[in-house]
Amino acid sequence: MSTKRVLKTLSIDEKFRLIKEVESGSRKKDVAAKYEVPASTVSTILKNKQAIITAFESGVSGSSKRLKKPTYEDVDKAVLEWFKSARMQNLPISGGLIKEKALEFSRKLGQPNFKTSTGWLENWKRRCDICHKKACGESNDVSDEDCTKWKRDVLPHLLEGYQPRDVFNADETGLFFKCLPNNTLTFKNQKCHGGKHNKQRVTLMIATNMDGSEKLKLLLIGKSNQPRSFRGVKWLPVECKANSKAWMTGAIFEE
C-alpha cells in the first residue's frame, strides 16, 4: 500500500538560509535532505532567489511562506520604517495609531484608494511579525551615563552657531481633563474603592526656547472644530485644532 507523500513548504527564512548554504558551496542534494524537500524544490527556490532575498531584506515576515506582495507595498514599507523608528525610542504603539499613520503615508505617496481596516492591520502585523505585548518595567530607560555623554559630546556641536533664544523645545502630552486621581486621603478604618476612570482627553503641545524668553501659544487638539462651549467666544489664549481622535498628526505639527 503506497503512502501519499506530504509536501513541505518552507518559510521565507528557511528559503533564504537554503540559498545561502548553496551559495557557500553545499551540494544541492545535501541541502535538500537537510530541509526535507525534493531536489526539484531546491532548484525552484534558486530560480526565484532574487525575489526571496528581496522579500527577506524588505522586512516581510520570516515565517511567511508566500511571496505575494501586498497591494500597497509602498504604504506597508513606510509604516514599517516609522514603526521601527518609534520602537527604537521605546514609544508605545497602538493599532489605531498604526492605521492613522498608514492613512497619512497613503496620502503622501499618492494612494487615494488606500483604506485601513482591521483586516489590513492584522495582515500588516502578520507580514511584519508584529504582536501585542504589555510593556513591563523600565529596563529600556536611558542610563545616566549615556545622557551625560550625549550632553557633553553631542549637544554642544548641535548648538554651535545658535543663540539660546533661537533653540526651541516642543513636546506633546495627553490631558485627561475628567479623570480623577488614583490616590486620595481617607480614614484609616475606611475601605478605599476606586470607580471607573473617565478617559475623555485632549492633546496639548507646549513649546519654549532655551532661555525662557519666548513661550509659544499653547496648542490644544480636541475632537470638535466648533464645540458648543466656544460659542460666542472671539478670542482664546490657546490655538485650537481638531480631529476625530484628538491626536497630534503630521499635518497639524507641520502647520
Coordinates of C-alpha atoms in Angstrom, one line a residue:
M1 CA 0.0 0.0 0.0
S2 CA 1.6 3.3 -1.1
T3 CA 1.6 6.2 1.2
K4 CA 0.9 9.7 0.0
R5 CA 4.0 12.0 0.2
V6 CA 3.4 15.0 2.4
L7 CA 4.6 18.2 0.8
K8 CA 6.6 20.6 2.9
T9 CA 6.5 24.3 2.3
L10 CA 9.5 26.3 3.5
S11 CA 9.2 29.7 5.1
I12 CA 11.0 32.8 3.7
D13 CA 13.6 32.5 6.5
E14 CA 14.2 28.8 5.6
K15 CA 14.4 29.6 1.8
F16 CA 16.9 32.4 2.5
R17 CA 19.1 30.1 4.6
L18 CA 18.9 27.4 2.0
I19 CA 20.0 29.8 -0.7
K20 CA 23.0 31.0 1.4
E21 CA 24.0 27.4 2.1
V22 CA 24.1 26.5 -1.6
E23 CA 26.0 29.7 -2.4
S24 CA 28.5 28.8 0.2
G25 CA 29.3 25.6 -1.6
S26 CA 27.0 23.0 -0.1
R27 CA 25.7 20.4 -2.6
K28 CA 22.0 20.8 -3.6
K29 CA 21.4 17.1 -2.8
D30 CA 22.7 17.6 0.8
V31 CA 20.7 20.8 1.3
A32 CA 17.5 19.1 0.0
A33 CA 18.0 16.3 2.5
K34 CA 18.6 18.8 5.4
Y35 CA 15.4 20.7 4.7
E36 CA 13.5 17.6 3.8
V37 CA 12.4 18.8 0.4
P38 CA 12.9 17.3 -3.1
A39 CA 15.9 18.4 -5.2
S40 CA 13.5 20.0 -7.7
T41 CA 12.2 22.3 -4.9
V42 CA 15.7 23.4 -4.2
S43 CA 16.1 24.2 -8.0
T44 CA 12.8 26.2 -7.9
I45 CA 13.9 28.2 -4.9
L46 CA 17.2 29.0 -6.5
K47 CA 15.4 30.1 -9.7
N48 CA 13.4 32.6 -7.5
K49 CA 16.5 33.6 -5.5
Q50 CA 16.3 37.3 -6.1
A51 CA 12.6 37.6 -5.1
I52 CA 13.2 35.7 -1.9
I53 CA 16.3 37.7 -0.9
T54 CA 14.4 41.0 -1.6
A55 CA 11.4 39.8 0.4
F56 CA 13.7 38.8 3.3
E57 CA 15.6 42.1 3.3
S58 CA 12.5 44.2 3.0
G59 CA 11.1 43.1 6.3
V60 CA 8.4 40.6 5.1
S61 CA 7.6 38.2 7.9
G62 CA 10.2 35.5 8.0
S63 CA 7.6 32.9 9.0
S64 CA 5.5 33.7 5.9
K65 CA 5.5 31.0 3.2
R66 CA 4.3 33.2 0.3
L67 CA 6.0 35.8 -1.8
K68 CA 2.8 37.6 -2.8
K69 CA 3.3 41.3 -2.4
P70 CA 0.7 43.5 -0.7
T71 CA -1.4 45.7 -2.9
Y72 CA 0.0 48.9 -1.4
E73 CA 3.6 47.8 -0.8
D74 CA 4.9 51.3 -0.6
V75 CA 2.5 52.2 2.2
D76 CA 3.4 49.0 4.1
K77 CA 7.1 49.8 3.9
A78 CA 6.6 53.4 5.0
V79 CA 4.5 52.3 8.1
L80 CA 7.1 49.6 8.9
E81 CA 10.0 52.1 8.9
W82 CA 8.0 54.5 11.1
F83 CA 7.2 51.7 13.4
K84 CA 10.8 50.6 13.7
S85 CA 11.9 54.2 14.5
A86 CA 9.1 54.6 17.1
R87 CA 10.0 51.3 18.8
M88 CA 13.7 52.2 18.9
Q89 CA 12.6 55.2 21.0
N90 CA 10.6 52.8 23.2
L91 CA 7.3 54.5 22.3
P92 CA 4.1 52.6 22.9
I93 CA 2.2 52.0 19.6
S94 CA -1.5 51.0 19.3
G95 CA -3.3 49.6 16.3
G96 CA -5.4 52.8 15.9
L97 CA -2.2 54.8 15.7
I98 CA -0.8 52.5 13.0
K99 CA -3.9 52.9 10.9
E100 CA -3.7 56.7 11.3
K101 CA -0.1 56.7 10.1
A102 CA -1.0 54.4 7.2
L103 CA -3.6 56.8 6.0
E104 CA -1.2 59.7 6.4
F105 CA 1.5 57.9 4.4
S106 CA -1.0 56.8 1.7
R107 CA -1.9 60.5 1.1
K108 CA 1.8 61.5 0.8
L109 CA 2.5 58.5 -1.5
G110 CA -0.4 59.3 -3.8
Q111 CA -2.5 56.3 -3.0
P112 CA -6.1 57.8 -2.6
N113 CA -7.8 54.4 -2.9
F114 CA -6.0 53.0 0.2
K115 CA -8.3 52.3 3.1
T116 CA -7.4 51.0 6.5
S117 CA -9.4 48.3 8.3
T118 CA -9.0 45.7 11.0
G119 CA -8.2 43.2 8.3
W120 CA -5.5 45.3 6.8
L121 CA -4.0 45.9 10.2
E122 CA -3.9 42.2 11.1
N123 CA -2.4 41.3 7.7
W124 CA 0.3 44.0 8.1
K125 CA 1.1 42.8 11.6
R126 CA 1.4 39.2 10.3
R127 CA 3.6 40.2 7.4
C128 CA 5.9 42.2 9.7
D129 CA 6.0 39.7 12.6
I130 CA 4.4 42.2 15.0
C131 CA 2.4 41.1 18.0
H132 CA 0.7 42.8 21.0
K133 CA 2.6 42.8 24.3
K134 CA 2.3 44.5 27.7
A135 CA 5.1 46.9 28.4
C136 CA 6.7 46.0 31.8
G137 CA 9.3 47.8 33.9
E138 CA 11.8 50.4 32.9
S139 CA 14.6 48.2 31.6
N140 CA 15.0 50.3 28.5
D141 CA 15.4 53.6 30.2
V142 CA 18.4 55.6 29.0
S143 CA 21.2 55.4 31.5
D144 CA 22.6 58.5 33.3
E145 CA 26.0 57.8 31.8
D146 CA 24.6 57.9 28.2
C147 CA 22.7 61.1 29.0
T148 CA 25.8 62.8 30.4
K149 CA 27.9 61.7 27.4
W150 CA 25.3 63.0 24.9
K151 CA 25.1 66.4 26.7
R152 CA 28.9 66.6 26.9
D153 CA 29.9 65.3 23.4
V154 CA 26.9 65.7 21.1
L155 CA 24.7 68.6 22.2
P156 CA 27.4 71.3 22.1
H157 CA 28.1 70.6 18.4
L158 CA 24.4 70.7 17.6
L159 CA 24.1 74.1 19.3
E160 CA 27.1 75.7 17.6
G161 CA 26.1 78.9 15.8
Y162 CA 22.8 79.3 17.7
Q163 CA 21.9 81.7 20.5
P164 CA 19.9 80.2 23.4
R165 CA 16.9 82.3 22.4
D166 CA 16.8 80.6 19.0
V167 CA 16.8 77.0 20.3
F168 CA 13.3 75.7 21.0
N169 CA 12.0 72.5 22.6
A170 CA 8.4 71.2 22.0
D171 CA 6.6 68.2 23.4
E172 CA 3.1 66.9 23.4
T173 CA 1.1 65.4 26.3
G174 CA -2.4 64.0 26.8
L175 CA -4.7 65.8 29.2
F176 CA -7.4 63.6 30.7
F177 CA -9.4 66.6 31.9
K178 CA -12.2 64.5 33.5
C179 CA -10.1 61.8 35.0
L180 CA -10.0 61.7 38.9
P181 CA -6.7 60.9 40.7
N182 CA -5.8 57.4 41.7
N183 CA -4.8 58.4 45.3
T184 CA -6.9 60.0 48.0
L185 CA -7.0 60.9 51.6
T186 CA -9.4 58.7 53.7
F187 CA -10.0 57.5 57.2
K188 CA -7.7 54.7 58.4
N189 CA -10.5 52.3 59.2
Q190 CA -12.4 53.0 55.9
K191 CA -12.0 50.9 52.8
C192 CA -11.0 52.8 49.7
H193 CA -12.6 51.9 46.4
G194 CA -12.0 53.5 43.1
G195 CA -14.5 53.9 40.3
K196 CA -14.2 53.7 36.5
H197 CA -11.9 56.4 35.1
N198 CA -13.2 58.8 32.5
K199 CA -10.8 58.6 29.5
Q200 CA -12.1 61.7 27.8
R201 CA -9.0 63.7 26.7
V202 CA -7.4 66.4 24.6
T203 CA -3.8 66.7 23.4
L204 CA -1.6 69.6 24.3
M205 CA 1.7 70.7 22.7
I206 CA 3.9 73.0 24.7
A207 CA 7.0 74.8 23.3
T208 CA 9.5 77.3 24.6
N209 CA 13.0 78.5 23.8
M210 CA 16.1 77.6 25.9
D211 CA 16.5 80.9 27.8
G212 CA 12.7 81.1 28.5
S213 CA 12.3 84.4 26.8
E214 CA 9.6 83.2 24.4
K215 CA 6.8 80.7 25.0
L216 CA 4.7 79.7 22.0
K217 CA 1.0 79.8 22.3
L218 CA -0.4 76.5 23.8
L219 CA -1.7 74.2 21.1
L220 CA -4.9 72.2 22.1
I221 CA -6.2 69.4 19.9
G222 CA -9.8 68.2 20.6
K223 CA -12.4 66.3 18.8
S224 CA -14.7 69.2 17.7
N225 CA -13.8 72.1 15.5
Q226 CA -16.7 74.2 16.9
P227 CA -17.6 73.0 20.5
R228 CA -20.7 74.5 21.9
S229 CA -18.7 75.9 24.9
F230 CA -16.8 78.2 22.5
R231 CA -20.0 79.7 21.0
G232 CA -19.7 83.5 21.0
V233 CA -16.0 83.4 22.1
K234 CA -14.0 85.7 19.9
W235 CA -10.5 85.1 21.4
L236 CA -8.8 82.2 23.2
P237 CA -5.5 82.0 24.9
V238 CA -4.7 78.8 23.0
E239 CA -4.5 77.6 19.4
C240 CA -7.3 75.0 18.7
K241 CA -7.2 72.2 16.2
A242 CA -9.5 69.1 16.0
N243 CA -9.7 65.6 14.6
S244 CA -11.8 62.5 15.4
K245 CA -9.2 61.1 17.8
A246 CA -7.9 64.3 19.4
W247 CA -4.4 63.3 18.3
M248 CA -1.4 65.1 17.0
T249 CA -1.0 64.5 13.3
G250 CA 1.8 65.2 10.9
A251 CA -0.2 67.9 9.2
I252 CA -1.0 69.7 12.4
F253 CA 2.6 69.5 13.6
E254 CA 3.9 70.9 10.3
E255 CA 1.4 73.8 10.4

